[in-house]
Coordinates of C-alpha atoms in Angstrom, one line a residue:
X810 CA 0.2 0.2 -0.6
X811 CA 1.3 3.2 -0.9
X812 CA 2.8 5.8 1.8
X813 CA 1.1 9.2 1.7
X814 CA 2.1 11.9 3.2
X815 CA -1.0 14.8 5.0
X816 CA 0.0 18.5 5.8
X817 CA -0.9 22.0 4.8
X818 CA -3.8 21.9 7.6
X819 CA -4.3 21.2 11.8
X820 CA -3.7 17.6 12.8
X821 CA -5.8 16.8 16.0
X822 CA -4.0 13.7 17.6
X823 CA -7.0 13.8 20.7
X824 CA -3.2 12.1 22.7
X825 CA -3.9 15.5 24.7
X826 CA -6.3 18.9 24.4
X827 CA -4.7 20.8 21.6
X828 CA -2.1 18.2 21.1
X829 CA -1.3 19.2 17.1
X830 CA 1.0 18.2 14.3
X831 CA 2.5 19.8 10.9
X832 CA 2.2 16.2 9.2
X833 CA 1.3 12.9 9.4
X834 CA 3.0 10.1 7.4
X835 CA 0.5 6.5 6.5
X836 CA 1.6 3.2 4.7
X837 CA 0.9 -0.2 4.7
X838 CA -2.7 0.6 6.4
X839 CA -0.8 2.2 9.9
X840 CA 0.5 5.4 10.7
X841 CA 3.7 5.5 10.7
X842 CA 4.5 9.4 11.2
X843 CA 3.2 12.3 13.5
X844 CA 5.1 15.3 13.6
X845 CA 7.1 17.7 12.1
X846 CA 7.0 18.6 8.4
X847 CA 10.3 19.0 7.9
X848 CA 11.0 15.8 9.4
X849 CA 8.0 13.8 7.6
X850 CA 9.4 14.9 4.3
X851 CA 12.7 13.0 4.9
X852 CA 10.6 10.7 5.5
X853 CA 9.0 10.7 2.0
X854 CA 10.5 10.0 -1.5
X855 CA 9.1 10.4 -5.3
X856 CA 6.6 7.8 -5.0
X857 CA 4.7 9.4 -1.4
X858 CA 1.5 10.9 -2.5
X859 CA 1.0 14.1 -0.7
X860 CA -2.2 15.0 0.1
X861 CA -2.6 18.7 1.2
X862 CA -5.4 19.3 3.5
X863 CA -5.7 23.4 2.1
X864 CA -6.5 24.1 5.6
X865 CA -8.8 21.0 7.0
X866 CA -8.2 19.2 9.8
X867 CA -6.9 15.7 9.8
X868 CA -8.5 14.0 12.9
X869 CA -9.1 10.5 14.4
X870 CA -12.0 8.4 12.0
X871 CA -15.5 8.7 14.5
X872 CA -16.3 5.2 16.3
X873 CA -19.8 4.4 16.9
X874 CA -19.5 2.4 20.1
X875 CA -23.8 1.4 20.4
X876 CA -26.1 0.9 17.7
X877 CA -27.8 -1.7 15.0
X878 CA -26.3 -1.5 11.6
X879 CA -28.1 -4.8 10.6
X880 CA -31.4 -2.3 11.7
X881 CA -29.8 0.4 9.4
X882 CA -29.2 -1.8 6.7
X883 CA -32.7 -3.8 7.0
X884 CA -35.0 -0.8 7.1
X885 CA -33.5 1.8 4.7
X886 CA -35.9 -1.2 2.5
X887 CA -38.6 0.5 4.8
X888 CA -41.6 3.2 3.9
X889 CA -39.8 5.8 6.1
X890 CA -41.7 7.7 8.1
X891 CA -39.2 10.0 9.9
X892 CA -40.7 13.1 8.4
X893 CA -44.8 12.4 9.4
X894 CA -46.2 14.8 11.3
X895 CA -49.8 13.4 10.8
X896 CA -51.6 10.0 10.6
X897 CA -52.6 11.7 7.1
X898 CA -49.3 12.4 6.3
X899 CA -48.7 8.6 7.2
X900 CA -51.6 6.8 5.4
X901 CA -50.0 8.6 2.6
X902 CA -46.9 7.2 2.6
X903 CA -47.3 4.3 2.8
X904 CA -50.2 4.0 0.7
X905 CA -47.2 5.7 -2.3
X906 CA -44.8 2.8 -0.9
X907 CA -47.5 -0.3 -1.0
X908 CA -48.7 1.1 -5.0
X909 CA -44.8 1.7 -5.6
X910 CA -43.6 -2.1 -4.2
X911 CA -46.7 -3.6 -5.5
X912 CA -47.2 -5.9 -2.5
X913 CA -49.8 -8.7 -2.5
X914 CA -51.6 -10.3 -0.1
X915 CA -48.7 -13.2 0.8
X916 CA -46.2 -10.3 1.5
X917 CA -46.2 -7.5 3.9
X918 CA -45.3 -3.8 4.0
X919 CA -43.3 -2.6 6.9
X920 CA -42.6 1.4 7.7
X921 CA -39.9 2.8 10.0
X922 CA -39.6 6.1 12.2
X923 CA -42.8 7.6 13.0
X924 CA -42.5 9.7 16.4
X925 CA -46.3 10.0 18.2
X926 CA -44.7 12.7 20.2
X927 CA -44.1 14.8 16.9
X928 CA -47.8 13.6 15.5
X929 CA -50.2 16.2 15.5
X930 CA -52.8 13.9 16.8
X931 CA -50.2 13.3 20.0
X932 CA -50.9 9.4 20.2
X933 CA -49.8 6.6 18.4
X934 CA -51.9 5.2 15.7
X935 CA -54.2 1.9 15.6
X936 CA -54.8 -1.1 13.7
X937 CA -58.0 1.1 11.7
X938 CA -55.9 3.6 10.6
X939 CA -53.4 0.9 8.8
X940 CA -57.1 -0.9 7.7
X941 CA -57.4 1.6 5.4
X942 CA -54.3 1.5 4.0
X943 CA -54.8 -2.3 3.2
X944 CA -57.0 -5.2 5.3
X945 CA -55.9 -7.8 3.3
X946 CA -51.9 -7.3 3.5
X947 CA -50.0 -7.6 6.6
X948 CA -48.8 -4.2 7.7
X949 CA -46.4 -3.5 10.7
X950 CA -45.1 0.2 11.3
X951 CA -42.1 1.0 13.7
X952 CA -42.2 4.2 16.5
X953 CA -38.4 5.5 15.8
X954 CA -37.3 4.9 19.2
X955 CA -37.6 0.8 18.3
X956 CA -39.5 0.0 21.3
X957 CA -42.9 0.4 20.4
X958 CA -44.6 -0.2 17.0
X959 CA -48.9 -0.6 15.4
X960 CA -50.0 -3.1 13.2
X961 CA -53.3 -3.6 11.4
X962 CA -55.6 -6.3 11.1
X963 CA -54.1 -8.6 8.9
X964 CA -50.9 -8.3 10.4
X965 CA -52.7 -8.9 13.9
X966 CA -54.5 -12.4 13.1
X967 CA -51.0 -13.4 11.0
X968 CA -49.0 -12.9 13.9
X969 CA -52.4 -14.7 16.1
X970 CA -52.5 -11.9 18.7
X971 CA -56.4 -11.2 19.8
X972 CA -58.4 -10.5 22.5
X973 CA -57.5 -13.7 24.2
X974 CA -54.0 -13.0 23.9
X975 CA -52.3 -12.1 27.6
X976 CA -49.9 -9.4 27.4
X977 CA -45.7 -10.7 27.4
X978 CA -44.1 -10.3 30.6
X979 CA -42.7 -6.7 30.7
X980 CA -44.5 -5.6 27.2
X981 CA -47.6 -5.1 26.4
X982 CA -50.8 -5.3 23.9
X983 CA -52.7 -2.1 23.2
X984 CA -56.4 -2.7 23.8
X985 CA -59.6 -1.0 22.0
X986 CA -61.4 1.2 24.9
X987 CA -63.7 -0.8 27.2
X988 CA -62.4 -4.3 25.9
X989 CA -59.5 -6.4 25.5
X990 CA -59.7 -6.3 21.9
X991 CA -56.1 -6.0 20.5
X992 CA -56.2 -2.0 18.3
X993 CA -52.6 -2.9 17.1
X994 CA -49.9 -1.5 19.2
X995 CA -47.6 -3.5 20.5
X996 CA -44.8 -2.1 23.8
X997 CA -41.5 -3.4 24.3
X998 CA -39.5 -6.4 23.4
X999 CA -41.5 -9.4 23.9
X1000 CA -45.1 -7.8 22.0
X1001 CA -42.7 -6.3 19.3
X1002 CA -41.0 -9.6 19.1
X1003 CA -44.0 -11.2 18.0
X1004 CA -44.8 -9.0 15.8
X1005 CA -41.5 -8.6 14.0
X1006 CA -40.9 -12.8 14.1
X1007 CA -44.3 -13.4 12.3
X1008 CA -43.2 -11.1 10.0
X1009 CA -39.6 -11.8 8.9
X1010 CA -40.1 -14.7 6.7
X1011 CA -42.1 -12.2 4.1
X1012 CA -39.4 -9.7 4.6
X1013 CA -37.4 -10.5 1.1
X1014 CA -34.4 -8.4 0.9
X1015 CA -30.5 -9.3 -0.7
X1016 CA -28.7 -8.3 2.8
X1017 CA -25.3 -8.3 1.6
X1018 CA -26.6 -5.8 -0.9
X1019 CA -28.3 -4.0 2.2
X1020 CA -25.0 -4.2 4.8
X1021 CA -22.8 -3.0 1.7
X1022 CA -25.5 0.5 2.1
X1023 CA -25.5 0.6 5.1
X1024 CA -22.1 1.2 5.4
X1025 CA -22.1 4.2 3.2
X1026 CA -24.7 5.6 6.0
X1027 CA -21.5 5.2 8.9
X1028 CA -18.6 6.2 6.3
X1029 CA -20.5 9.5 5.2
X1030 CA -20.4 10.6 9.2
X1031 CA -17.1 9.7 9.4
X1032 CA -17.1 6.4 11.6
X1033 CA -14.7 3.4 10.9
X1034 CA -16.1 1.2 13.5
X1035 CA -19.8 0.3 14.2
X1036 CA -21.7 -1.6 16.4
X1037 CA -24.4 -4.3 15.8
X1038 CA -26.2 -4.4 19.3
X1039 CA -28.9 -6.6 20.1
X1040 CA -28.3 -8.6 17.1
X1041 CA -30.1 -12.0 17.0
X1042 CA -28.5 -15.4 15.1
X1043 CA -29.7 -13.8 12.0
X1044 CA -27.5 -11.0 11.9
X1045 CA -24.4 -12.3 13.1
X1046 CA -25.0 -14.7 10.4
X1047 CA -24.9 -12.0 7.6
X1048 CA -22.2 -10.2 8.8
X1049 CA -20.3 -13.3 9.1
X1050 CA -21.3 -13.9 5.9
X1051 CA -20.6 -10.1 4.5
X1052 CA -16.6 -10.7 6.4
X1053 CA -16.0 -13.7 4.5
X1054 CA -17.1 -12.2 1.2
X1055 CA -14.9 -9.2 1.8
X1056 CA -17.7 -7.0 1.3
X1057 CA -16.9 -4.9 4.6
X1058 CA -14.9 -2.0 4.7
X1059 CA -15.0 -0.7 8.1
X1060 CA -15.6 -2.5 11.2
X1061 CA -18.6 -4.1 12.6
X1062 CA -18.5 -5.5 16.2
X1063 CA -21.4 -7.8 17.3
X1064 CA -23.3 -7.7 20.7
X1065 CA -25.4 -11.0 20.2
X1066 CA -29.0 -10.3 22.8
X1067 CA -29.1 -13.0 25.5
X1068 CA -30.9 -15.3 25.6
X1069 CA -31.5 -18.6 24.6
X1070 CA -29.0 -20.3 22.6
X1071 CA -26.7 -17.6 23.1
X1072 CA -24.0 -21.0 24.0
X1073 CA -24.1 -22.1 20.7
X1074 CA -24.1 -19.1 18.9
X1075 CA -20.5 -18.3 20.3
X1076 CA -19.3 -22.0 19.7
X1077 CA -21.0 -21.5 16.6
X1078 CA -18.6 -18.1 15.6
X1079 CA -16.1 -18.5 17.8
X1080 CA -13.5 -17.8 15.5
X1081 CA -15.1 -14.1 15.7
X1082 CA -15.1 -14.0 19.4
X1083 CA -12.7 -11.0 20.1
X1084 CA -11.4 -11.2 17.3
X1085 CA -11.7 -9.3 14.0
X1086 CA -11.8 -12.1 11.0
X1087 CA -12.4 -9.7 7.3
X1088 CA -13.5 -7.3 10.0
X1089 CA -16.0 -8.5 11.6
X1090 CA -16.0 -9.2 15.5
X1091 CA -18.4 -10.5 18.3
X1092 CA -17.6 -8.0 20.7
X1093 CA -19.7 -9.3 23.9
X1094 CA -23.3 -10.0 24.6
X1095 CA -26.2 -7.6 25.2
X1096 CA -29.3 -7.0 27.5
X1097 CA -32.4 -4.7 27.8
X1098 CA -33.4 -3.9 31.3
X1099 CA -36.6 -1.8 30.4
X1100 CA -38.0 1.4 27.8
X1101 CA -37.6 4.4 26.7
X1102 CA -38.0 7.7 28.2
X1103 CA -40.0 9.0 25.9
X1104 CA -41.9 6.6 25.1
X1105 CA -43.0 6.7 29.4
X1106 CA -41.8 2.6 28.8
X1107 CA -38.5 3.8 30.9
X1108 CA -38.0 2.1 34.0
X1109 CA -37.8 5.3 36.5
X1110 CA -37.0 4.9 40.6
X1111 CA -40.1 7.8 40.6
X1112 CA -43.1 8.6 38.9
X1113 CA -43.2 10.2 35.1
X1114 CA -45.6 13.6 35.4
X1115 CA -49.3 13.7 35.1
X1116 CA -49.6 9.8 35.6
X1117 CA -49.9 8.8 39.1
X1118 CA -47.8 6.4 40.7
X1119 CA -46.5 5.3 36.8
X1120 CA -42.8 4.3 36.7
X1121 CA -42.5 2.7 33.5
X1122 CA -41.3 -1.3 34.6
X1123 CA -38.6 -3.7 34.3
X1124 CA -38.1 -5.5 30.9
X1125 CA -36.9 -8.5 33.3
X1126 CA -36.7 -9.9 37.2
X1127 CA -34.1 -9.3 39.4
X1128 CA -33.1 -12.9 39.2
X1129 CA -32.8 -13.2 35.1
X1130 CA -30.8 -10.3 35.1
X1131 CA -28.2 -11.4 37.4
X1132 CA -28.5 -14.8 36.0
X1133 CA -27.1 -13.1 32.7
X1134 CA -24.4 -11.2 34.5
X1135 CA -23.0 -14.2 35.9
X1136 CA -23.1 -16.2 32.9
X1137 CA -21.5 -13.1 30.7
X1138 CA -18.9 -12.8 33.4
X1139 CA -18.2 -16.9 34.0
X1140 CA -17.8 -16.5 29.5
X1141 CA -15.4 -14.2 30.4
X1142 CA -17.7 -11.9 28.2
X1143 CA -18.1 -7.9 27.8
X1144 CA -21.7 -7.4 28.9
X1145 CA -23.8 -4.6 27.5
X1146 CA -26.8 -3.3 29.2
X1147 CA -29.7 -1.3 27.6
X1148 CA -30.7 1.3 30.9
X1149 CA -33.3 4.5 30.1
X1150 CA -34.6 4.7 33.5
X1151 CA -32.5 4.4 36.8
X1152 CA -34.3 1.9 38.6
X1153 CA -33.2 -0.1 35.3
X1154 CA -30.0 1.3 36.3
X1155 CA -30.0 -0.2 39.8
X1156 CA -31.4 -3.3 38.8
X1157 CA -28.1 -3.7 36.6
X1158 CA -25.8 -2.1 38.7
X1159 CA -26.6 -4.1 41.4
X1160 CA -26.9 -7.9 39.4
X1161 CA -23.6 -6.9 37.8
X1162 CA -22.0 -5.8 41.8
X1163 CA -23.0 -9.8 42.7
X1164 CA -22.7 -11.5 39.5
X1165 CA -18.8 -10.4 39.8
X1166 CA -18.5 -11.3 43.6
X1167 CA -20.1 -14.7 42.6
X1168 CA -17.9 -15.8 39.7
X1169 CA -14.2 -17.5 40.0
X1170 CA -13.4 -16.3 35.9
X1171 CA -9.9 -14.6 37.4
X1172 CA -10.4 -12.3 34.7
X1173 CA -13.5 -11.1 36.0
X1174 CA -11.9 -7.1 36.9
X1175 CA -11.0 -6.4 32.8
X1176 CA -14.2 -6.9 31.6
X1177 CA -15.5 -3.2 31.0
X1178 CA -19.4 -3.5 31.0
X1179 CA -21.3 -1.2 29.8
X1180 CA -23.9 1.1 30.8
X1181 CA -25.8 1.4 27.4
X1182 CA -27.8 4.9 27.1
X1183 CA -27.8 6.2 30.4
X1184 CA -30.4 8.9 30.2
X1185 CA -32.2 9.5 33.6
X1186 CA -28.4 8.0 35.6
X1187 CA -27.7 9.7 39.3
X1188 CA -24.8 10.8 40.7
X1189 CA -25.2 7.7 43.0
X1190 CA -25.1 5.8 40.1
X1191 CA -21.7 6.9 38.4
X1192 CA -19.9 6.5 41.5
X1193 CA -20.7 3.0 41.8
X1194 CA -20.0 2.7 38.3
X1195 CA -16.5 4.0 38.5
X1196 CA -16.0 1.9 41.3
X1197 CA -16.9 -1.5 38.9
X1198 CA -15.0 -0.3 36.2
X1199 CA -18.3 0.0 34.1
X1200 CA -18.7 2.0 30.7
X1201 CA -22.0 4.9 30.8
X1202 CA -22.9 4.8 27.2
X1203 CA -24.9 8.4 26.8
X1204 CA -27.6 8.9 24.3
X1205 CA -26.6 12.7 25.2
X1206 CA -28.2 13.7 21.4
X1207 CA -31.6 13.1 23.4
X1208 CA -30.7 16.3 25.0
X1209 CA -31.5 17.8 21.2
X1210 CA -34.2 15.0 19.8
X1211 CA -36.5 14.8 22.6
X1212 CA -35.0 17.5 25.5
X1213 CA -38.5 19.2 25.0
X1214 CA -40.6 16.2 25.4
X1215 CA -38.3 14.8 29.0
X1216 CA -38.9 18.5 30.2
X1217 CA -42.4 17.5 29.8
X1218 CA -42.9 13.6 30.8
X1219 CA -40.0 14.2 33.8
X1220 CA -40.3 17.8 34.9
X1221 CA -37.8 20.6 35.5
X1222 CA -35.2 18.9 37.9
X1223 CA -35.2 14.7 36.7
X1224 CA -35.4 16.7 32.6
X1225 CA -33.0 19.1 32.9
X1226 CA -30.4 16.1 34.1
X1227 CA -31.1 14.2 31.3
X1228 CA -28.1 12.3 29.6
X1229 CA -25.7 13.6 33.1
X1230 CA -22.4 14.1 30.7
X1231 CA -20.2 16.2 32.6
X1232 CA -21.3 14.1 36.1
X1233 CA -20.1 10.8 34.4
X1234 CA -16.9 13.0 33.2
X1235 CA -16.1 14.7 36.6
X1236 CA -15.6 11.1 37.8
X1237 CA -13.0 9.7 35.3
X1238 CA -15.1 7.1 33.4
X1239 CA -14.6 6.7 30.2
X1240 CA -17.5 8.1 28.6
X1241 CA -18.8 7.8 25.0
X1242 CA -21.5 9.1 23.4
X1243 CA -23.4 7.4 20.5
X1244 CA -26.4 8.3 18.3
X1245 CA -28.5 4.2 18.5
X1246 CA -29.1 4.6 14.8
X1247 CA -31.1 3.5 13.1
X1248 CA -33.0 5.6 16.3
X1249 CA -31.4 8.3 14.7
X1250 CA -28.8 9.0 12.0
X1251 CA -25.0 8.1 13.4
X1252 CA -24.5 12.2 12.8
X1253 CA -21.3 12.2 15.4
X1254 CA -20.8 15.9 15.0
X1255 CA -24.6 16.9 15.8
X1256 CA -23.6 14.4 18.7
X1257 CA -21.0 16.5 19.7
X1258 CA -23.0 19.6 19.1
X1259 CA -25.7 18.5 21.9
X1260 CA -23.3 17.9 24.4
X1261 CA -21.6 20.8 24.2
X1262 CA -24.5 23.2 24.1
X1263 CA -27.3 21.6 24.9
X1264 CA -30.2 22.7 23.1
X1265 CA -33.3 21.2 22.5
X1266 CA -35.3 21.8 19.0
X1267 CA -37.6 24.1 20.5
X1268 CA -34.1 25.9 21.3
X1269 CA -34.2 25.5 25.1
X1270 CA -31.4 25.5 27.5
X1271 CA -31.2 22.2 29.2
X1272 CA -29.0 21.5 32.3
X1273 CA -26.4 24.0 31.1
X1274 CA -24.9 22.2 34.1
X1275 CA -24.4 19.2 32.5
X1276 CA -22.2 20.1 29.2
X1277 CA -19.1 19.3 28.8
X1278 CA -16.5 20.6 27.0
X1279 CA -15.4 20.2 22.9
X1280 CA -12.6 18.1 23.5
X1281 CA -14.2 15.6 26.1
X1282 CA -17.4 15.7 23.6
X1283 CA -14.6 14.7 20.8
X1284 CA -12.4 12.2 23.2
X1285 CA -16.4 11.0 23.7
X1286 CA -16.5 9.9 19.9
X1287 CA -13.2 8.5 19.3
X1288 CA -10.6 7.1 21.9
X1289 CA -13.1 6.4 24.7
X1290 CA -15.1 4.6 21.7
X1291 CA -11.9 2.4 21.0
X1292 CA -11.9 1.7 24.9
X1293 CA -14.9 0.2 24.7
X1294 CA -14.2 -1.9 22.0
X1295 CA -10.1 -2.6 24.1
X1296 CA -8.9 -1.0 21.0
X1297 CA -7.5 1.8 22.1
X1298 CA -3.9 0.3 21.6
X1299 CA -4.6 0.4 18.0
X1300 CA -7.5 3.6 17.2
X1301 CA -8.7 6.4 18.5
X1302 CA -6.1 9.0 18.2
X1303 CA -3.5 9.2 15.3
X1304 CA -0.1 7.9 17.5
X1305 CA 3.0 5.8 15.2
X1306 CA 1.5 2.3 15.0
X1307 CA -2.4 2.8 15.0
X1308 CA -4.4 1.9 12.2
X1309 CA -4.7 5.1 9.8
X1310 CA -8.8 5.3 10.2
X1311 CA -8.7 8.9 10.0
X1312 CA -11.3 11.7 9.0
X1313 CA -10.9 15.1 7.1
X1314 CA -13.2 17.8 8.3
X1315 CA -14.3 21.1 6.6
X1316 CA -13.7 22.8 9.9
X1317 CA -11.7 22.2 13.3
X1318 CA -14.3 21.8 16.1
X1319 CA -11.6 23.2 18.5
X1320 CA -11.5 26.5 16.9
X1321 CA -15.2 26.6 16.0
X1322 CA -17.9 28.5 18.1
X1323 CA -19.2 25.9 19.4
X1324 CA -22.7 26.3 18.2
X1325 CA -21.0 25.6 14.5
X1326 CA -19.6 22.2 15.0
X1327 CA -22.7 20.7 14.3
X1328 CA -22.5 22.4 10.7
X1329 CA -19.3 21.0 9.7
X1330 CA -18.7 18.9 7.1
X1331 CA -16.7 15.6 6.6
X1332 CA -14.6 15.9 3.5
X1333 CA -13.0 12.3 3.7
X1334 CA -13.0 9.3 5.6
X1335 CA -10.1 7.0 5.5
X1336 CA -10.0 3.3 6.4
X1337 CA -6.3 2.0 7.4
X1338 CA -5.0 4.2 4.8
X1339 CA -7.5 4.2 2.1
X1340 CA -9.7 6.9 1.2
X1341 CA -13.3 5.5 1.4
X1342 CA -15.9 7.7 1.0
X1343 CA -15.1 10.9 -0.1
X1344 CA -17.6 14.7 0.1

């Protein structure tokens, strides 16, 4: 692979705040030199490709520490409902999609991305609405949070959900007023899962083509390492095939969801366990402990505003969570736990502390467990996380996308403290930031903007005391993301010997006004020395 010399703009190494170099040299996919332009030129000859940055900024590529690339791949083929502002637009989108795809009764119509919080009707659609699109073709649309969705009458019949169907544990089906007849609404994993498992055989996609397109979504946002969180066996199979075919151009780290045949899955794909094979590895395991605060299904210790004593609810029992934690620790696997509400955070901390104490694994102290989302995590919980070496992976873009909703649902005191990044950094925790794609697009620079400014959609400051510095926010999407994957020795900073995973930005996020960070453009994304995306 040819040698390249980068010069002519800020080289932001991320080794320390305000640590810059004049030049950087790459060779054979790695960084060969970082330092003065004079010394860099001495290492080069006439065959070296010289890249003049023309004042643009070179820095480490971004690392996605939590997301669902399988969903990004699959759902790109579904009807996009993310811009819908009322039921009429949802109907219009679905009818147009149905006509375009010419779906028949043997197929299925899938949609994704509606958000009841931003619909004129201020509620979820139901089967009577979707039946206006078709009462014969099964239809299922998923909420942008992925924690809830709605099916039409044909979908309910296909899934065998009727008035005699009980609510699953840690989930529920919506009912028509005054009866047990299902209205099409499904809430949380076990209820949604019944819909999706029924739909799956009817969804005909070329997943290898979908995976190729999904990688472009990450690359254009400057991301060269991403996650497939809560992966199913089919997802692991798809990415193992992509790896075998040599079609992965970014690194993908899978975290299979625990339950059922976890052991068999790890055994079958043992070659990928913690070791990249053609850019795919299994990084550990994942559990989901509650829902979403914007959907009022996150499990809280104090009630939601205006909801009486309702605090959301757990997805699993304490005994189940302990069992999963113990199994992961005994296997030597990193464990990720989805915890939006502080009651869910309590449950995970209690279970992990006890499981680690009980485990005989001699390496149990070094597994870097991760609490995913951390939306309402308290200071005392962050203190416990520090003692456990637990990583907070914070969905800080909530401050913008749903900040106004959180202020309404949680009240000013709790709502203002959503995504408490400042508190986490102050405790020395290895904080990272994610977007949970496909919940929102993997726009890392917008996430940095959110963490630094903390402003809602309606331009209301939300918890300014939880703002972090630009450098801290950049750490959270580079070196701290690498740390979460046990890859801090090969990614996350521009240092000699590390992979040449880099991006060129239109402006330097460290020097532009903080309100302009979200407008910075990714000009190039470089994976192991090769330009994989260019504006």
